[in-house]
Every structure is written in C-alpha cells, then in structure tokens.
PDB file of C-alpha atoms in Angstrom:
ATOM      1  CA  MET A   1     -15.254  29.274  77.781  1.00 70.00           C
ATOM      2  CA  ALA A   2     -11.832  30.581  76.763  1.00 75.00           C
ATOM      3  CA  ASN A   3     -11.163  34.281  76.446  1.00 81.00           C
ATOM      4  CA  ILE A   4      -9.592  35.000  73.043  1.00 77.00           C
ATOM      5  CA  LYS A   5      -7.903  38.257  72.144  1.00 79.00           C
ATOM      6  CA  LEU A   6      -6.912  39.050  68.571  1.00 75.00           C
ATOM      7  CA  SER A   7      -4.533  41.823  67.639  1.00 73.00           C
ATOM      8  CA  TRP A   8      -2.904  42.981  64.441  1.00 70.00           C
ATOM      9  CA  VAL A   9       0.890  42.755  64.548  1.00 61.00           C
ATOM     10  CA  LYS A  10       2.187  45.482  62.225  1.00 63.00           C
ATOM     11  CA  VAL A  11       5.780  44.274  62.060  1.00 54.00           C
ATOM     12  CA  HIS A  12       5.822  44.134  58.229  1.00 61.00           C
ATOM     13  CA  GLN A  13       5.138  47.857  58.019  1.00 57.00           C
ATOM     14  CA  ASP A  14       8.161  48.818  60.063  1.00 60.00           C
ATOM     15  CA  ASP A  15      11.147  46.991  58.549  1.00 68.00           C
ATOM     16  CA  LYS A  16      13.534  49.690  59.797  1.00 72.00           C
ATOM     17  CA  SER A  17      12.955  48.966  63.497  1.00 75.00           C
ATOM     18  CA  ASP A  18      15.416  46.924  65.490  1.00 84.00           C
ATOM     19  CA  VAL A  19      13.791  43.542  66.070  1.00 82.00           C
ATOM     20  CA  GLU A  20      14.949  43.586  69.696  1.00 85.00           C
ATOM     21  CA  LEU A  21      12.851  46.707  70.321  1.00 86.00           C
ATOM     22  CA  LEU A  22       9.629  45.091  69.044  1.00 82.00           C
ATOM     23  CA  PRO A  23       7.055  43.553  71.391  1.00 82.00           C
ATOM     24  CA  LEU A  24       7.110  39.738  71.735  1.00 86.00           C
ATOM     25  CA  GLU A  25       4.509  39.272  68.990  1.00 81.00           C
ATOM     26  CA  GLY A  26       6.595  41.360  66.587  1.00 80.00           C
ATOM     27  CA  LYS A  27       9.767  39.441  67.461  1.00 85.00           C
ATOM     28  CA  LEU A  28       8.012  36.123  66.838  1.00 86.00           C
ATOM     29  CA  ASN A  29       6.585  37.387  63.555  1.00 83.00           C
ATOM     30  CA  ALA A  30      10.005  38.599  62.389  1.00 83.00           C
ATOM     31  CA  LYS A  31      11.556  35.240  63.378  1.00 88.00           C
ATOM     32  CA  ALA A  32       8.839  33.368  61.467  1.00 87.00           C
ATOM     33  CA  ASP A  33       9.472  35.537  58.389  1.00 85.00           C
ATOM     34  CA  THR A  34      13.214  34.879  58.570  1.00 87.00           C
ATOM     35  CA  ASP A  35      12.709  31.139  59.012  1.00 91.00           C
ATOM     36  CA  ILE A  36      10.258  30.805  56.113  1.00 88.00           C
ATOM     37  CA  ASN A  37      12.487  32.838  53.781  1.00 87.00           C
ATOM     38  CA  GLN A  38      15.448  30.596  54.649  1.00 90.00           C
ATOM     39  CA  PHE A  39      13.302  27.512  54.081  1.00 88.00           C
ATOM     40  CA  ARG A  40      12.099  28.819  50.704  1.00 85.00           C
ATOM     41  CA  ALA A  41      15.676  29.512  49.627  1.00 89.00           C
ATOM     42  CA  ASN A  42      16.904  26.089  50.782  1.00 89.00           C
ATOM     43  CA  THR A  43      13.913  23.763  50.442  1.00 86.00           C
ATOM     44  CA  PRO A  44      14.966  20.107  50.643  1.00 85.00           C
ATOM     45  CA  PRO A  45      14.318  18.349  47.302  1.00 82.00           C
ATOM     46  CA  HIS A  46      11.867  15.881  48.836  1.00 79.00           C
ATOM     47  CA  LEU A  47       9.638  18.785  49.954  1.00 80.00           C
ATOM     48  CA  VAL A  48       9.501  20.646  46.633  1.00 76.00           C
ATOM     49  CA  PRO A  49       5.984  20.380  45.168  1.00 71.00           C
ATOM     50  CA  SER A  50       5.703  18.501  41.900  1.00 69.00           C
ATOM     51  CA  LEU A  51       3.075  18.676  39.173  1.00 64.00           C
ATOM     52  CA  THR A  52       3.750  15.025  38.384  1.00 67.00           C
ATOM     53  CA  PRO A  53       1.450  12.853  40.460  1.00 67.00           C
ATOM     54  CA  THR A  54       2.610   9.772  42.277  1.00 71.00           C
ATOM     55  CA  VAL A  55       2.180   6.697  40.098  1.00 70.00           C
ATOM     56  CA  PHE A  56       1.200   3.597  41.990  1.00 75.00           C
ATOM     57  CA  PRO A  57       2.354   0.138  40.824  1.00 79.00           C
ATOM     58  CA  SER A  58      -1.278  -0.841  40.191  1.00 79.00           C
ATOM     59  CA  GLU A  59      -1.726   1.946  37.619  1.00 73.00           C
ATOM     60  CA  LYS A  60      -0.911   0.900  34.081  1.00 73.00           C
ATOM     61  CA  ALA A  61      -1.089   4.444  32.717  1.00 72.00           C
ATOM     62  CA  PHE A  62      -2.503   7.881  33.428  1.00 73.00           C
ATOM     63  CA  LEU A  63      -2.892  11.127  31.540  1.00 75.00           C
ATOM     64  CA  THR A  64      -2.476  14.707  32.709  1.00 74.00           C
ATOM     65  CA  ILE A  65      -4.149  17.590  30.911  1.00 68.00           C
ATOM     66  CA  GLU A  66      -3.618  21.146  32.137  1.00 67.00           C
ATOM     67  CA  GLY A  67      -2.519  19.865  35.542  1.00 68.00           C
ATOM     68  CA  SER A  68      -5.520  17.560  36.019  1.00 70.00           C
ATOM     69  CA  VAL A  69      -4.867  13.849  36.359  1.00 73.00           C
ATOM     70  CA  ILE A  70      -7.220  11.830  34.148  1.00 72.00           C
ATOM     71  CA  THR A  71      -7.527   8.242  35.354  1.00 68.00           C
ATOM     72  CA  GLY A  72     -10.804   7.272  33.716  1.00 71.00           C
ATOM     73  CA  SER A  73     -13.733   8.507  31.636  1.00 72.00           C
ATOM     74  CA  LEU A  74     -11.360  10.092  29.137  1.00 71.00           C
ATOM     75  CA  GLN A  75     -14.053  10.506  26.478  1.00 76.00           C
ATOM     76  CA  GLN A  76     -16.328  12.364  28.906  1.00 79.00           C
ATOM     77  CA  TRP A  77     -13.460  14.586  30.071  1.00 73.00           C
ATOM     78  CA  LEU A  78     -12.512  15.468  26.487  1.00 74.00           C
ATOM     79  CA  ARG A  79     -16.150  16.263  25.583  1.00 77.00           C
ATOM     80  CA  GLU A  80     -16.407  18.604  28.560  1.00 75.00           C
ATOM     81  CA  LEU A  81     -13.108  20.274  27.687  1.00 71.00           C
ATOM     82  CA  TYR A  82     -14.144  20.641  24.031  1.00 68.00           C
ATOM     83  CA  SER A  83     -17.454  22.233  24.941  1.00 71.00           C
ATOM     84  CA  SER A  84     -15.890  24.595  27.480  1.00 67.00           C
ATOM     85  CA  ILE A  85     -13.553  26.407  25.096  1.00 64.00           C
ATOM     86  CA  ASN A  86     -14.245  28.718  22.181  1.00 71.00           C
ATOM     87  CA  ILE A  87     -13.139  26.424  19.376  1.00 70.00           C
ATOM     88  CA  ALA A  88     -13.045  29.185  16.754  1.00 71.00           C
ATOM     89  CA  GLU A  89     -10.767  31.331  18.942  1.00 77.00           C
ATOM     90  CA  TYR A  90      -8.556  28.329  19.661  1.00 76.00           C
ATOM     91  CA  ILE A  91      -8.142  27.554  15.946  1.00 75.00           C
ATOM     92  CA  ARG A  92      -7.443  31.229  15.132  1.00 77.00           C
ATOM     93  CA  THR A  93      -4.814  31.403  17.878  1.00 81.00           C
ATOM     94  CA  LYS A  94      -3.094  28.107  17.001  1.00 78.00           C
ATOM     95  CA  THR A  95      -3.187  28.323  13.213  1.00 82.00           C
ATOM     96  CA  GLY A  96      -3.695  31.967  12.311  1.00 77.00           C
ATOM     97  CA  ILE A  97      -6.638  30.987  10.086  1.00 76.00           C
ATOM     98  CA  ALA A  98      -9.314  33.687  10.029  1.00 74.00           C
ATOM     99  CA  ILE A  99     -12.560  31.827  10.717  1.00 67.00           C
ATOM    100  CA  PRO A 100     -15.827  33.223  12.089  1.00 66.00           C
ATOM    101  CA  ASP A 101     -17.142  32.305  15.530  1.00 59.00           C
ATOM    102  CA  MET A 102     -19.171  29.119  15.467  1.00 52.00           C
TER     103      MET A 102
END
C-alpha cells in the first residue's frame, strides 16, 4: 500500500514572494500558473472550444437550442421545453403584453 501525503500549497496567497525562495511545491505551482496563463492568452485556434458541434457527413441536418444539439425526437423535446418554462412570463417579457399567469 502506498503512503500518500497531501498538503496545501499556499503560493496564491503570497504573490509578493520571490518564486526562487518558495519550496519546490510552490515553485511548481507558480510555474503551472504562468504556463496556463500564457496558454489562455495564446490558445491555438484548433484548441478553442466551440459551441458548434461537429457535423458528420452522414447527418443531413441538426438543430441546436440553447446549446443542446437536437438530432431526433424534436416534437418531444419541444413539448418538454414548453412545459418547463412559465409561458405567461415569457410572453410578458418578449411582447410587453400584460397577461395573468396561466
């Protein structure tokens, strides 16, 4: 059985310390922070997440609603969506018509 030791590296709470004076764990944490910030600032285009799903040649069409890809059972999906929202509030918000709750 392996012996595992966990410890909290508090490097983020002491940004004014010289990295060279930190223990090894702190140095590695600071290096990881620097690397990830550089990556975020210069992410290669092929690694940037996209909300548009990959379309395969076999797919004739697909629909996305609120970030969900709908590939089948559209009527069922729309019924569930319709029943999950407050229709009266939606109409008031979209049209400004003062209607009572249903």
